[in-house]
Amino acid sequence: MNIGEYSIEKKVVSWLLVIIMVAGGFYGFEKMGKLEDPNFTIKQAKIITFYPGATAQEVQDEVTYHIEEALQLMGQLKRIKMSIARPGMSDLNVEFKDEYKAKDFPDIYDELRRKIADMKHKLPPGVQGPIIVDDFGDVYGIYLALQGEGYTYRDLKDVADDLKKQLVLVEGVKKIVIGGEQPEVVYVEISRTRMGELGISLEQIGNVLQSQNVVEDAGKVRVGPDYIRIHPTGEFDSVQAIGDLLISSDNRKLIYLKDIASIHRAYEEVPGKLIYFNGKPALTMGISMRGGENVVAVGETLVQRFHELQSIIPVGMDLNIIYDQPTEVNNSVNGFIVSVGQAIGIVIAVLLLFMGLTSGLIIGAVLLITVAGTLLVMELYGIELQRISLGALVIALGMLVDNAIVVAEGMLVRIQSGMSATQSAKEAVGKTIWALLGGTIIGILAFSAIGLSSDNTGEFASSLFYVILISLTLSWVTAISTTPLLCALFMRPKKGGDGAADNPYDKGFFKLFRNLLKAVIKARWLAIIVVIGLFVSAVLGFGYIKNAFFPSANTPMFFVDVWEPEGTDIRETRDDALKIAEFLRSQAGVVKTTTLVGGGDARFALTYEPKEASPAYAQIIVQTEELEQISQVWPAVTAYMRDNFPQLDPIIKPFRIGPGRDGKIEARFHGADAAVLRDLAEQAKAIMRQDAEAKEINDDWRQPVELIRPLFNEKVGRQLGITRHDLAIALKSAFEGKSVGVYRDGIRMLPIKLRPPADERADVANIQDIRVWSPALQKAVPVAQVVNGFETVFENTVIRGRNRIQTIIAACNPTGELATPLFNRLRTKIEAIELPSGYELSWGGEYEDSSNAQAGLSKVLPAGFIVMILVSILLFAKVRQPLIIWLTVPLAIVGITAGLLGFDGAFDFMSLLGALSLIGLLIKNAIVLIDEIDQQIDDGKEHLAAILDATVSRLRPVLMAATTTILGLIPLLSDVFFVNMSITIMAGLGFATLLTLLFVPVLYAVFFRVPYSKDA
C-alpha cells in the first residue's frame, strides 16, 4: 500500500494532517514575528579610545597600533575594517568572520574585552579607555524627536528621562537611548589681568574648587547605644554657592570668588552634536525591541502607553515620529499579504480555467493547505514574516502546485477512464512519487546557495531558501497524501464515456501539440542548430544587460550628507545644514526633516549606519509623502547646494535595502606614507572628474587642517619652572576653558570650567599675552616669554587604516542609477596609475559587495550542484537521461537575457538568485517528463510513440506549473526589491517550458537514436 492508497483508505489520518496544517497556519500567522526586513547579524564592534592633546599621528602610533596588535591575536577576527585616528581620539571598526552567528558573539565580545584589557598597560599616560561598543547592530526601530518652543535642553532631557523610565518597562522593549543631549557646565570666568594683579593662579583656584566640593567619608562615632555617621557640610548646594569660596591673594587677603569672577551655569559652548527636527532643537529617543518580537504588536502597546503618559509631557512640548518601524512593518506585511493573496487568486484562477472546476478547486485547496502548513513550520523555527520570507512565498506559489498537478492529472485521466479512485491513486502516486521527490529536492537545492552562504548578503536573504525548503517539502507531502484524498472525494468518471476508449490526449489542443512535436523531432538537427543559435545570441546579449547589486528601498525617505571642509566649526556646519533643511522643507512633497550635526545618531534601521563624529559633518534625514517625489526633490537640492554652498562635499543617498555603502565606486590605496597616499587619491579623483557620469567625488581623509604650533623654549621654561604641560594648560584655559572640579546636581555631574571672559578669549591674536604661572617667580608671566614664536602648519586630522595598513579611499557615485558602466570605464584608467613600491590598489564599493556576495554563493554552489547531479543520476540509475537534463540548463539564459533586455531590467543579486531557482524549476519538469518516457518504454511501447505520448501527457502539468508560477509573480513586479528577480524567473521559465516540452524530447531522440516514423 503506497501513500496515495493509504491516504484514501485511512481518511481519519489524512484529515487529521489537513486539520493540523490549517489550524497551525492560523496559529503561526498570529504568533510569528513581523519585521520590515530580515534580521542579519552586524558582525562588528567598535573600540574607541581618547588621548587628549595628541595629534592624529600620535594617536595612530601610540594608541591605535597597540590596539590593532592585540586584535590580531583573535582567531575570530576577519579584518580590521577601518581604523580612524583623529586628534585626541582613536576609533577602530573591527569585523568578525562570516561563519559566526548571533549566538556566538557574547563569547567573542568577552574575549575581545580580555584582549584589550591585557594590552592596556602598553598605552601612554593620559589615555581614557578603550571603550568597546558591542551593541553596534542594535536597531532602534521607533525613532522619535522631542521638542518644545521655549523649553531648554534640560527640560527636554528631564521629560525624556521620565518617559524612558516608563517605556523601558513595556513588554518587548529592549533598550531606549536618548540623543542630542547638550552637556551642561558651570563656567567660572575671570580676567587674566585680574588674576595677575591679585597674584592668583589657575592651579590655586582649581585646588580650592576640587578640595571643597568632594564627597569624603568623615567616619562614625559611638553615641550611647548608637553608632552615628559624621557628614560635614560645605559642599555646593547651588551654583551661587561656588561664588562664596574664599581665595587667598598674594598679599594673603581672602577674597570671595564671586567678587573676581562671573559664575554661571550654561550649555557647553562648543557642542559635540546637535539635533534639529523641522529646524527646531530637539532630543531624539530611539526604542529597540527584543529579537523575535512581533514588532507590530509591541508598537501598538507602546502607542497605548504613550497615550497613558501624556500627563508627563508638558503643554507645548511635542513627541514627533522620525521613523516608525511598527507602522512600516505593518504596511509592508499587509502589502505583501495582499500580494500573496493576489498570487493565490491568480494561481487558482488559472487552474480553474485550464483544468476544470473540480481539478482547479482540488489543487487550489491543496495550495492553501500547503501555505498554511508553511506558516506553522515558519513559526516553529522562528522565521519571521518580512520582505524576503513573504516574497519567497509568492515565488514558491507556482512551484507548490507542480506536484499536486501531476498527481491530480494522473488520477483524473485514470478515473475518467473508469478506474477506481483507490487504484487511480495507487498508480498515479506510485509511478511519480520518486520522480516528484527528486524534482522537489533539486528545486530546493537550487536555492541552497542562498541559505548556506555565510556572508551578510546571504544571511540577509537566507529566509528565502528556508521558506522554499519548507513549502516545497510540504507540497510534496500534500501532493501524495491530501491530493489523492480530495480527488477520490470529488472526481467522478466521465458520463457517457466508455472507459479506456475515451482518451483525452487524442483530440483538441493535445493533438495539435503532438503533431508539432512530431515535426520538431523529424527536423531534430535543425531544431538543435536553432537552439544553439539562440544560446549564442543570448550569451552575447547578456553583456548588454545592466548590472547592479541591491536596489533602493521603497520607503519615501532619503539622506543628504553634508561635509564641510575639515576643521570647520560645528556651529558653522549647523548653520549651513539648517539652511539646506529649510530649503528641503520648502519643496513640494517634503513632509519633515531631521538634521543631525556632528555625527550620526541611533541606528533606526538595520541598513542605516551612523557616521563617526566630526564637527564638519551633518546629515539631513528627509521624508516625503510619496516615493516618486524624491526624484523631483533630489535635483533641486543638488542645484541649491551647488549654487549656495560651493565649499561642501554633499552626498545624497536613498534609503537602502540590504547591504551597501555611500560610495558605489571606491578605489582604495594602501601604503605607509600619508603624502604619497594623498597624491594617489588625487590622481584617482582627477580621473573620476574627467567622466561626466561621475558625481560626489571625494576621499575619506578629507583636507589637511591648519595647526598653531607654539615653539616651546625648553631652557627658559626650566628657569621659570614652566613645563610643556603648564603651557598647554594655560593655552587651553585661555580659549576653551580648563575643567577644575565637578558640581553635583542630583543625577547630573557638571564640570566646573575656568576660563577668561569672552573679550579675552575671542581673538587668537592675544595668544602671546596669555599668562602662565611661574613657580620660580611666583607670578604669571606672558606665554611669549617661554616660546620662540608660533608657526602655522598643516596636519592630517584624519588618518585611516585597513588591516593595520594606512588606507585612503577615493570614491564617487554614478549620475545614473547603476554603477557598473561607470566602474568599468574608470577601472582601466585608475589601474593604470603608477604605484610606488610597497603601495597597492584594491577596489571597494558596490564591486566589492557584489564580489563578496557572489563569493559567498560560490563557496556552497558547487556542493549544491554536485548533489543535484547525484540526485538526478540516482533517480534514473543511468547516465544519458541526466545528461539530457543538464544540457538544457545553460539554455535558460536565452529567456533571462530576452526578459531583462526587453523590460530594461538589471541583473542584480536577486536576479542571480532567480536564475539559480530557475535551474531547479527546469530540471524538475525535465525529470518528470523523462521519467514518464522511460516508464512508457519499460511498459513495452515503441520509443518514438513513448516520447510523443509521454510529452503530451505532461503537457498540461508542465504548462500549468509554468503558467501559475509566471502569473503568480505578477504582484512582485511592483516591488523594487523583487522586480528584477521576477522578470528573470518569468521570462526564463517561459523559455524553459518550451525547452522541456520540445527540446528535451528532441535530445532524447538524438541520444537514444530514435528513428522518425510517421506512424508513431
PDB file of C-alpha atoms in Angstrom, residues 136-144 174-177 285-289 323-326 601-606:
ATOM      1  CA  PHE A 136      26.773  48.259  17.218  1.00  0.00           C
ATOM      2  CA  GLY A 137      23.988  46.340  15.483  1.00  0.00           C
ATOM      3  CA  ASP A 138      21.089  47.250  17.800  1.00  0.00           C
ATOM      4  CA  VAL A 139      18.204  48.711  15.814  1.00  0.00           C
ATOM      5  CA  TYR A 140      16.098  51.459  17.384  1.00  0.00           C
ATOM      6  CA  GLY A 141      13.102  50.998  15.116  1.00  0.00           C
ATOM      7  CA  ILE A 142      10.923  53.571  16.868  1.00  0.00           C
ATOM      8  CA  TYR A 143      12.807  56.833  16.421  1.00  0.00           C
ATOM      9  CA  LEU A 144      11.244  59.948  17.924  1.00  0.00           C
ATOM     10  CA  LYS A 174      14.924  46.009  24.954  1.00  0.00           C
ATOM     11  CA  LYS A 175      16.589  49.388  25.298  1.00  0.00           C
ATOM     12  CA  ILE A 176      15.967  53.132  24.916  1.00  0.00           C
ATOM     13  CA  VAL A 177      18.641  55.676  24.021  1.00  0.00           C
ATOM     14  CA  MET A 285      14.561  58.837  21.573  1.00  0.00           C
ATOM     15  CA  GLY A 286      15.401  55.501  19.983  1.00  0.00           C
ATOM     16  CA  ILE A 287      13.484  52.425  21.161  1.00  0.00           C
ATOM     17  CA  SER A 288      14.834  48.979  20.288  1.00  0.00           C
ATOM     18  CA  MET A 289      12.933  45.718  20.681  1.00  0.00           C
ATOM     19  CA  TYR A 323      10.767  56.690  11.810  1.00  0.00           C
ATOM     20  CA  ASP A 324       8.091  54.258  12.928  1.00  0.00           C
ATOM     21  CA  GLN A 325       9.199  50.686  12.246  1.00  0.00           C
ATOM     22  CA  PRO A 326       5.933  49.076  13.502  1.00  0.00           C
ATOM     23  CA  ASP A 601      22.562  59.103  15.820  1.00  0.00           C
ATOM     24  CA  ALA A 602      20.745  55.878  16.651  1.00  0.00           C
ATOM     25  CA  ARG A 603      20.643  53.059  14.066  1.00  0.00           C
ATOM     26  CA  PHE A 604      16.914  53.288  13.389  1.00  0.00           C
ATOM     27  CA  ALA A 605      17.027  50.758  10.523  1.00  0.00           C
ATOM     28  CA  LEU A 606      19.274  47.742  10.110  1.00  0.00           C
TER      29      LEU A 606
END
